[in-house]
Coordinates of C-alpha atoms and ligand atoms in Angstrom, one line a residue:
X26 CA 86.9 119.4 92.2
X27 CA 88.4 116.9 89.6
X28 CA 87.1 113.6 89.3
X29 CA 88.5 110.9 87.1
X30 CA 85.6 108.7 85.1
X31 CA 86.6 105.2 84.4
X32 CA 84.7 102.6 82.0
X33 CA 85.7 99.3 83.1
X34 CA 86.6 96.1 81.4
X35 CA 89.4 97.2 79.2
X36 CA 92.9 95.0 79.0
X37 CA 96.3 97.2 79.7
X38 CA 98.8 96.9 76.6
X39 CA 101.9 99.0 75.9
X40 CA 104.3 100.7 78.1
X41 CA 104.0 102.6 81.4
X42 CA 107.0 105.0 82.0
X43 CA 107.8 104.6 86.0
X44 CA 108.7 108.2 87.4
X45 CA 111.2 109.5 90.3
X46 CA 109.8 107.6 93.8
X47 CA 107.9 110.3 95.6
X48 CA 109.2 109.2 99.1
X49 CA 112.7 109.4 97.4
X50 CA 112.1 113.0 96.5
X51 CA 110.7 114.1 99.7
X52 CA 113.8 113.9 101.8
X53 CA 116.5 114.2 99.2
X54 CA 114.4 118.1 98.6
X55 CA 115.0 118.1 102.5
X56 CA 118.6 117.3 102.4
X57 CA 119.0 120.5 100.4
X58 CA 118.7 122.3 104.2
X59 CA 122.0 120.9 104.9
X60 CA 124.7 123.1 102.8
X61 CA 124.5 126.6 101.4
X62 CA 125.7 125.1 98.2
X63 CA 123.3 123.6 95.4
X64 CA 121.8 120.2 95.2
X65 CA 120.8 119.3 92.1
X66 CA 118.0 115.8 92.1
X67 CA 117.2 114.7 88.5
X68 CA 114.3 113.1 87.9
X69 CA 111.9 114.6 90.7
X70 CA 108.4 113.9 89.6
X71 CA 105.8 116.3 88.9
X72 CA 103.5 116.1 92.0
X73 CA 101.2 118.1 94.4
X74 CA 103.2 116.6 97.3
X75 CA 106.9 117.8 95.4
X76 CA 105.1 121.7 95.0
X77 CA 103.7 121.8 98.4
X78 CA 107.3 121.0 99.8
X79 CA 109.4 123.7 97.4
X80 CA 106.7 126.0 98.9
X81 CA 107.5 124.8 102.9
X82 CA 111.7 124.9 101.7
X83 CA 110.8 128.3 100.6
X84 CA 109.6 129.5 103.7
X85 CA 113.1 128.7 105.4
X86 CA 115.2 130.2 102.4
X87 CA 115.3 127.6 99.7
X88 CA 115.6 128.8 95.9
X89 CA 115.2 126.2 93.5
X90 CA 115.4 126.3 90.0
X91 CA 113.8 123.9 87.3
X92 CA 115.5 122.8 84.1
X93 CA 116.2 119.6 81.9
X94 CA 112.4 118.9 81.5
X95 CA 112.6 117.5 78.5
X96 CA 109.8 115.0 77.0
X97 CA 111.6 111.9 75.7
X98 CA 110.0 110.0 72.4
X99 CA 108.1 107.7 74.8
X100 CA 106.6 110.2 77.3
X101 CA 109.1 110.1 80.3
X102 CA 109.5 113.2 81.6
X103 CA 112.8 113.9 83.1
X104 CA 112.7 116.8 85.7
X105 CA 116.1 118.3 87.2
X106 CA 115.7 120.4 89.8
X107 CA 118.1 122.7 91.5
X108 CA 117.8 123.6 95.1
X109 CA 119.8 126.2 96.8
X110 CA 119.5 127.1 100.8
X111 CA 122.4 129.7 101.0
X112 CA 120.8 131.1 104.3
X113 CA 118.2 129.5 106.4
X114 CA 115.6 132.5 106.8
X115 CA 113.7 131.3 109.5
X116 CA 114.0 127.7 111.6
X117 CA 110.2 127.7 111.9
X118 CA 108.1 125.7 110.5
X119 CA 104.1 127.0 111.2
X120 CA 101.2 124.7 111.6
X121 CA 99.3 125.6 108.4
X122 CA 102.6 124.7 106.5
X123 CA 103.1 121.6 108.5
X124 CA 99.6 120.4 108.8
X125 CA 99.7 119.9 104.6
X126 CA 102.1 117.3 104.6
X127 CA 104.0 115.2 107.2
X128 CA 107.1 114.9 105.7
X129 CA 107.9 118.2 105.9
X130 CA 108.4 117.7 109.7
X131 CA 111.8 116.0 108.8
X132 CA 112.9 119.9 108.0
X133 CA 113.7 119.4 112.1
X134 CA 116.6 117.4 111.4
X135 CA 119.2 119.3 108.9
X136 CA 117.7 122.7 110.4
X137 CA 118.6 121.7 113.9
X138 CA 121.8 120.2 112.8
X139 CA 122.8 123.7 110.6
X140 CA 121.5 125.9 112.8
X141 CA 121.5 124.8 116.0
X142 CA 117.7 125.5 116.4
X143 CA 114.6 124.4 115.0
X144 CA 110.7 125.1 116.2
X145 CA 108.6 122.8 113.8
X146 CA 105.0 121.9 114.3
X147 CA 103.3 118.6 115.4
X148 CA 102.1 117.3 112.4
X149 CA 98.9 116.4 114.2
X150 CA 96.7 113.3 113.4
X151 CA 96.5 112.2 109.8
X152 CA 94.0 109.4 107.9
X153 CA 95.9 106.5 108.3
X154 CA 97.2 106.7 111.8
X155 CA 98.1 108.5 114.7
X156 CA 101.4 108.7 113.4
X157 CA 103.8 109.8 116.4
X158 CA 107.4 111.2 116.1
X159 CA 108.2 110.1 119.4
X160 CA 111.0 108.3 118.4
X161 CA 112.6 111.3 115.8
X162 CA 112.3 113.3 119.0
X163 CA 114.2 110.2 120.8
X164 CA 117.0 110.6 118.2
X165 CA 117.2 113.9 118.5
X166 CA 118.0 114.0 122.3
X167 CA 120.0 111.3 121.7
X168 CA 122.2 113.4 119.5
X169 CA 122.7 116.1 122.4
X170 CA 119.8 118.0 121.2
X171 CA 117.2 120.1 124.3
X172 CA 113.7 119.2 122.9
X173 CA 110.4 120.7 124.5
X174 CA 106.9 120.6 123.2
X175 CA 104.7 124.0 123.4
X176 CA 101.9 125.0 121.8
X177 CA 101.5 122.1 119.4
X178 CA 104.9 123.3 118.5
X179 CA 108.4 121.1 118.7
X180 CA 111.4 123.5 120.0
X181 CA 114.6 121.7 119.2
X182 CA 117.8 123.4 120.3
X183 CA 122.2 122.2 120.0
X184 CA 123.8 125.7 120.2
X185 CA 126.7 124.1 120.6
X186 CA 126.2 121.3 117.9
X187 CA 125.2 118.0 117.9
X188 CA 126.9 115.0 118.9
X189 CA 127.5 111.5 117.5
X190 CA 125.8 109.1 119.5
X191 CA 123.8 105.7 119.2
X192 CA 120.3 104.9 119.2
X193 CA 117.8 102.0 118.6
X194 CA 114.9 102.6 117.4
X195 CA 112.1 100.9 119.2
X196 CA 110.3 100.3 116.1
X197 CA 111.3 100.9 112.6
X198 CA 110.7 104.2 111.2
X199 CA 111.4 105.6 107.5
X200 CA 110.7 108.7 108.5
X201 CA 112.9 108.8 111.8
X202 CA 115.8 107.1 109.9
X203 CA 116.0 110.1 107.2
X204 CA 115.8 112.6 110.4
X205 CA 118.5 110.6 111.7
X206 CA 120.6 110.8 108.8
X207 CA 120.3 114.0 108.4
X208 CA 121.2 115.2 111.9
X209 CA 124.2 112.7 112.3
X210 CA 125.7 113.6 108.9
X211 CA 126.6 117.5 110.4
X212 CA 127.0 115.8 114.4
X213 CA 130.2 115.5 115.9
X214 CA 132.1 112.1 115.7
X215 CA 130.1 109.1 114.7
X216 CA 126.4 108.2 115.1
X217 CA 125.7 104.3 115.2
X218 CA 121.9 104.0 114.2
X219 CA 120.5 100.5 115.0
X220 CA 116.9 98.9 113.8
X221 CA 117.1 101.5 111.2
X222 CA 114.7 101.0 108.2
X223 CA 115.9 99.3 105.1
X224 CA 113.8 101.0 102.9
X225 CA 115.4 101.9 99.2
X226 CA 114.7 105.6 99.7
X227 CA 116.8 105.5 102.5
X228 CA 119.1 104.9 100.6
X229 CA 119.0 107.2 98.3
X230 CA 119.1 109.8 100.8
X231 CA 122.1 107.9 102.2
X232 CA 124.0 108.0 98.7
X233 CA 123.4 111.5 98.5
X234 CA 124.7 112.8 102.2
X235 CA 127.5 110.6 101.0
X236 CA 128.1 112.7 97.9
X237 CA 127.2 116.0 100.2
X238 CA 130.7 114.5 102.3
X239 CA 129.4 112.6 105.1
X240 CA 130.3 109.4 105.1
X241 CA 128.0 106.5 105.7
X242 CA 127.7 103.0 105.8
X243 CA 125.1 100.2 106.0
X244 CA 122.5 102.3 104.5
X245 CA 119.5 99.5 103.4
X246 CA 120.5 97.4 106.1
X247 CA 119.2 98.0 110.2
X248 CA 122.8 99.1 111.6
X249 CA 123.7 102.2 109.5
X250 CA 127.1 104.3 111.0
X251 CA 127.1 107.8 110.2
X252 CA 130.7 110.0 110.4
X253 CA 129.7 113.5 110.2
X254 CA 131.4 116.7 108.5
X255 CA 132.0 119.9 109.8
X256 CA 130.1 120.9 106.7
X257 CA 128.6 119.6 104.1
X258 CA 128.8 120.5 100.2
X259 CA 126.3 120.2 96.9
X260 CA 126.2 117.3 94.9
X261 CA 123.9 115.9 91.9
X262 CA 122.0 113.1 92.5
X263 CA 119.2 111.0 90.8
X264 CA 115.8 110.1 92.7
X265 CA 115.2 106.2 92.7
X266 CA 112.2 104.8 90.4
X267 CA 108.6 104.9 91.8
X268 CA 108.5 101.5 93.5
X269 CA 105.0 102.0 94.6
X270 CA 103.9 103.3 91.3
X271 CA 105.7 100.1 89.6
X272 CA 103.4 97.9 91.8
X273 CA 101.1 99.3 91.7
X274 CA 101.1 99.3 87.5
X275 CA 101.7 95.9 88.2
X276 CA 98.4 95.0 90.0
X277 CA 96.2 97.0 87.6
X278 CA 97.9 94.8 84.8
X279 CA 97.1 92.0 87.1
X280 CA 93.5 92.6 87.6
X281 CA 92.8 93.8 83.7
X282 CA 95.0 91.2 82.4
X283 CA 96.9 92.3 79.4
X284 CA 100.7 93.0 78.6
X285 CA 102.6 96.1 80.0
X286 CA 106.3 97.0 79.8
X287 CA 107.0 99.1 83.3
X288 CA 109.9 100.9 81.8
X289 CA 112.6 102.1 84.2
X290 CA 111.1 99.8 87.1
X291 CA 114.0 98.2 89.4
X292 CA 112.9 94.7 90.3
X293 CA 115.5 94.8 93.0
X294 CA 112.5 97.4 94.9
X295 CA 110.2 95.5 94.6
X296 CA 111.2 91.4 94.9
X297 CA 108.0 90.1 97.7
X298 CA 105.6 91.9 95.6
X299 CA 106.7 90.6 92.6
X300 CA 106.7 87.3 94.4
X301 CA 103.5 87.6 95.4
X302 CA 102.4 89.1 92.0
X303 CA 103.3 85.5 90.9
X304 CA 101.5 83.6 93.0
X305 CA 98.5 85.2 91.6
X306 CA 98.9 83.8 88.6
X307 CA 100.5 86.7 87.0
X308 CA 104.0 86.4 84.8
X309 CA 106.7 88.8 85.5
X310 CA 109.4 88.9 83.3
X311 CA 112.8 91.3 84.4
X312 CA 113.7 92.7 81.0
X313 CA 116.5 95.3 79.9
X314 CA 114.4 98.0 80.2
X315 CA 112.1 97.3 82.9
X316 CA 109.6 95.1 84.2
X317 CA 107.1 93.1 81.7
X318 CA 103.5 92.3 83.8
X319 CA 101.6 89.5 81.8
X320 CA 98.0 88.3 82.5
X321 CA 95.9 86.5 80.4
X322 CA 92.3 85.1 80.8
X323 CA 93.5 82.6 83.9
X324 CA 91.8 82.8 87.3
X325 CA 93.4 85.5 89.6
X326 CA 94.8 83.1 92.5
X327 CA 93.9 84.3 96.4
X328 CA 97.0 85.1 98.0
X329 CA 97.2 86.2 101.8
X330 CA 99.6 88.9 103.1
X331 CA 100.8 91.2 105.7
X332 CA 102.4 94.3 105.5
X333 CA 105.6 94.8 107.1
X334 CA 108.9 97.4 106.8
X335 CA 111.4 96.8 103.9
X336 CA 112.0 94.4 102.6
X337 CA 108.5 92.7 103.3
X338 CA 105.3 93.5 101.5
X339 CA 104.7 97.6 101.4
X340 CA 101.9 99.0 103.4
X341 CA 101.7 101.3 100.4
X342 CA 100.8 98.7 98.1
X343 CA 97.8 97.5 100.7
X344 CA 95.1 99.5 99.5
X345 CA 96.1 98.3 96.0
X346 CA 96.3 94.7 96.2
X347 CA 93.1 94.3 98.0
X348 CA 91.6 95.7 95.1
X349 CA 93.3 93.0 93.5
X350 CA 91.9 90.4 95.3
X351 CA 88.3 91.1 95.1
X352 CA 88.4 89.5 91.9
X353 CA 90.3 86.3 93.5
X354 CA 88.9 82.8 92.5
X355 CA 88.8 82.3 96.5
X356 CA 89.8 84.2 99.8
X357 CA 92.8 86.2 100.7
X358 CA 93.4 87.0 104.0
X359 CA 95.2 90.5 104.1
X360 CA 96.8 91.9 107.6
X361 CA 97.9 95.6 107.6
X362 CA 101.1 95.7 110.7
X363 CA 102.7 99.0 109.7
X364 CA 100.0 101.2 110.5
X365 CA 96.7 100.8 112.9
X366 CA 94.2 102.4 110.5
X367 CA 94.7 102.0 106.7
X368 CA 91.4 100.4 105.5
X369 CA 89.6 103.2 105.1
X370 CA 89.2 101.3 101.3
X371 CA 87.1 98.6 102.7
X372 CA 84.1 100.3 102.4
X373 CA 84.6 102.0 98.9
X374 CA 85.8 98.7 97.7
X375 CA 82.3 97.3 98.6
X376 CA 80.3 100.0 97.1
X377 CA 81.7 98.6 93.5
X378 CA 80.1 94.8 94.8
X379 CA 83.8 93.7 96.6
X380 CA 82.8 91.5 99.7
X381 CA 85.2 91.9 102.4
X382 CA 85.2 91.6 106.5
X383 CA 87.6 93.4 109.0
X384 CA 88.3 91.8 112.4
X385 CA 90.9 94.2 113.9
X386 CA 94.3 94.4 111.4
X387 CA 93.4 91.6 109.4
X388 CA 91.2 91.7 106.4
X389 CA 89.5 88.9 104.5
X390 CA 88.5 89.3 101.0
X391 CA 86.1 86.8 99.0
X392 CA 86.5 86.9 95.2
X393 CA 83.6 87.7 93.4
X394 CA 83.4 87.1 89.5
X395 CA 82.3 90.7 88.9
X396 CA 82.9 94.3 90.1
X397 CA 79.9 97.3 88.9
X398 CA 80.8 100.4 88.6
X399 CA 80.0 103.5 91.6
X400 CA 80.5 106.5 92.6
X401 CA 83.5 105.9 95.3
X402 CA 85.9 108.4 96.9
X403 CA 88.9 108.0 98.9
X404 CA 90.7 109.5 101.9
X405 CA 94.0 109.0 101.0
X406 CA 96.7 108.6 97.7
X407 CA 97.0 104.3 98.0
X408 CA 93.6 104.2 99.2
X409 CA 92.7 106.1 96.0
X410 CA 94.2 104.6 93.4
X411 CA 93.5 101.0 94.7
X412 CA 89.1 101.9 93.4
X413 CA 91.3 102.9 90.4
X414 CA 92.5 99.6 90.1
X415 CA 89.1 98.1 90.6
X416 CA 87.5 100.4 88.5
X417 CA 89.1 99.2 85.4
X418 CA 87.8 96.0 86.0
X419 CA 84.8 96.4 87.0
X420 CA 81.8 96.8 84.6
X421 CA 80.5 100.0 83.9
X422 CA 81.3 103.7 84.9
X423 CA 82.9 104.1 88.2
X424 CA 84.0 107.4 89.4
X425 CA 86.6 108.1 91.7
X426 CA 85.9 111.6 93.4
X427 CA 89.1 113.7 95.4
X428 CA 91.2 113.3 92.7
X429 CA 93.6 115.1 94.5
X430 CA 94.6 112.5 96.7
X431 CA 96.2 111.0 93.4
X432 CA 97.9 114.2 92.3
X433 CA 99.7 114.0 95.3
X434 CA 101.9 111.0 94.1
X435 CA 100.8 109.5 90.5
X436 CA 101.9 111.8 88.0
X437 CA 100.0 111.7 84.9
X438 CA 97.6 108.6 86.2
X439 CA 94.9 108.8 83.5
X440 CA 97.3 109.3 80.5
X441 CA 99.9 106.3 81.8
X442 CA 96.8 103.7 81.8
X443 CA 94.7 105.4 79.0
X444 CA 98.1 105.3 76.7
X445 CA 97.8 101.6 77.3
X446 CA 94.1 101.3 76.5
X447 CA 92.2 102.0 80.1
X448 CA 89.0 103.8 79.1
X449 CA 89.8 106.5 81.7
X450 CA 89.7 110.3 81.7
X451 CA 89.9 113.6 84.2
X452 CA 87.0 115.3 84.9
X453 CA 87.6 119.3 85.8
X454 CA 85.0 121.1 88.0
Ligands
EPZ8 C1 106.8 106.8 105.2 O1 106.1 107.4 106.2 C2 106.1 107.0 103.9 N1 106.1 108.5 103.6 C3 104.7 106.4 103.9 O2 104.1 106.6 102.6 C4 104.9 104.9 104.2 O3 103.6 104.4 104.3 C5 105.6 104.7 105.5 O4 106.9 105.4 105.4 C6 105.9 103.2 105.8 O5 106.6 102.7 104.8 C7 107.1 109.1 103.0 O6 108.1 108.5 102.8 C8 106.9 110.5 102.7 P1 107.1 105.5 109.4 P2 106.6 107.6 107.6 O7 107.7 106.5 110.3 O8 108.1 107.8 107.6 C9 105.2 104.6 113.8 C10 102.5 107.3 101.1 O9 101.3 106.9 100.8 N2 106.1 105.7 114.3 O10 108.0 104.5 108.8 O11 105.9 108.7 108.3 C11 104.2 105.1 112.8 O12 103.0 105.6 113.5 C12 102.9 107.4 102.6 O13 103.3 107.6 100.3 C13 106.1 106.0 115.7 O14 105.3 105.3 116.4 O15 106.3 106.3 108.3 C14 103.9 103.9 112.0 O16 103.0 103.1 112.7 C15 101.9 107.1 103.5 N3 106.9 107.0 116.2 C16 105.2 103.2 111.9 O17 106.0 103.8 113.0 C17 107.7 107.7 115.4 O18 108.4 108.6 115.9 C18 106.0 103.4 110.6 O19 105.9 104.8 110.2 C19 107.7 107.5 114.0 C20 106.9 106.4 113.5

């Protein structure tokens, strides 16, 4: 298994390209369930979690097709892929497909809504939560649909189509808002979706069904109405930038100190984080081209936060800035709302000296002047790439085992940082 072998206390200085946003790809790749003609997404990033859901499309009939990968001067790949479901081969979607990844549950959506069926599996418990889809189930029935659960296994059926309809959400839910849209844009009449997340992927995804023919509005706001088509044709559409990879970027600049040009970054993504960013003690400067992250010698200001939906601090940047702050001049109080177990960090975090306390969702931090390198591991992507984060500042060799948690949503991690000076490299075996 890969590891990735980090020599801390290097400053970050040059330019990170910022890829296609993984959670943008995801359900635009989805979308592609939706018409028999193509849909085309430029810029879909290179990622474990983008081949493991071309393999699950494939399984219910989707071709794809890759071109346009093209290595500019500075290193940003541009990826165009072309995805084609001309027939749905099967509305099934097994457990061992499932199981890999939970956003390939959203296939229930645009299969129910084409096909008037759809048997998908649970995707079962995961490392950060329990993760329900009560409420995607909700919004199905909502929509006219007959749902039953069998087996481990979700049995949607609409023979006769679904219906416009409107639903709350009792709590806000990315994922149930892209199922949501996805049904709704091939239901009958209008859907009226309220508490709906704000998120930027959303939309995308919202943009796109637009350019498929459905027509909605109040995408990135919590009331979005949906008009359905009888059915829906192929557009070309580009995936959003990374806004967890930008911050992300941003906090390792943050913690190293140095100057780093986040090119292609939309501020607009990412404005509490920056926010908070700043009241670290860090400059952030919106530029043309991107983002510019500045740190210099200064004292890393303790800043407390808590996680909410769009467009309040991401829980996907957590993991990240807590690495952040064990290097605070002072203590940060940091409380996780989104999801009931994501500081599975804590510990690892420790093992590299950080000194940190958990009383139920709320974490406090203590600065400590220095990090030392350690063996530390991860269960999951943020969780990972936050010991990244304090690996480069800590002193000595850390190294961060299950790399593949990072390959799952940081493309080309090592060679981004290392490009701008990290002392960082992959490990194979
Ligand atoms: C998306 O997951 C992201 N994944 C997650 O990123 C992200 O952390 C999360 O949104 C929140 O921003 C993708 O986009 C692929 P939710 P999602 O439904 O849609 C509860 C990463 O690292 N809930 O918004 O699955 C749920 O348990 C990943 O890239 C229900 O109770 O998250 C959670 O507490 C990790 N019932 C909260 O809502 C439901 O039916 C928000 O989850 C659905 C959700």
């Amino acid at each position: 298994m890969d590891r990735i072998k980090i020599i801390g206390g290097e400053q970050l200085n040059g330019i990170i390209p910022i890829s296609g946003a993984k959670n943008a790809a995801l359900p635009l790749m989805i979308a592609s369930l939706l018409t028999d003609d193509v849909l085309t997404l430029e810029d879909v990033p290179h990622l474990a979690d983008v081949e493991q859901l071309i393999r699950i499309l494939g399984n219910h009939g989707v071709d794809y097709s890759v071109n346009g990968r093209r290595e500019h001067q500075d290193g940003v790949y541009s990826r165009t892929v072309h995805f084609t479901a001309r027939n749905i081969v099967t509305t099934t979607a097994p457990y061992d497909l499932v199981a890999k990844m939970r956003a390939s549950f959203w296939v229930i959506g645009p299969l129910l809504a084409r096909e008037g069926e759809a048997t998908v599996s649970l995707p079962g418990g995961c490392a950060i939560g329990t993760r329900p889809v009560d409420f995607i189930l909700d919004g199905l029935r909502a929509l006219g649909a007959d749902i039953t659960i069998d087996n481990g296994y979700v049995h949607a059926r609409a023979p006769k189509g679904l219906k416009g309809a409107e639903y709350h959400f009792p709590k806000v839910t990315v994922g149930g808002t892209h199922v949501m849209l996805m049904a709704a844009s091939l239901a009958k009449g209008e859907t009226v979706l309220r508490n709906a997340a704000c998120e930027p992927e959303v939309v995308n995804l919202a943009e796109c069904l637009n350019d498929m023919g459905a027509q909605i509005t109040g995408a990135g706001t919590p009331e979005i109405r949906i008009k359905g088509a009888k059915s829906l044709s192929g557009a070309r559409v580009r995936v959003i930038p990374d806004r967890i990879e930008t911050g992300t970027y941003a906090m390792a600049v943050a913690m190293t100190g140095g100057d780093v040009l986040l090119k292609g970054a939309d501020p607009r993504q990412l404005e509490v984080v920056l926010q908070t960013l700043r009241q670290t003690g860090t400059q952030i400067e919106e530029e043309a081209e991107g983002i510019r992250i500045r740190r210099n010698s200064n004292a890393i200001t303790p800043v407390d936060i808590s996680t909410e939906p769009f467009p309040g601090f991401p829980t996907d940047l957590q993991a990240q800035f807590m690495g952040l702050m064990t290097r605070a001049n002072g203590t940060a109080k940091i409380t996780e709302t989104v999801f009931e177990n994501r500081f599975m960090h804590v510990q690892e975090l420790a093992r590299l000296g950080a000194r940190i306390s958990l009383s139920g969702q709320t974490a406090t931090i203590e600065g400590v002047e220095r990090l030392k390198g350690a063996q530390v591991m991860a269960t999951d992507l943020r969780a990972s790439v936050a010991l990244v984060i304090a690996g480069l500042a800590a002193e000595g060799e850390t190294t961060v085992n299950r790399v593949y948690h990072l390959d799952r949503g940081f493309e080309r991690l090592e060679e981004k940082l290392s490009a701008c000076g990290a002392n960082i490299e992959r490990i194979s075996g």
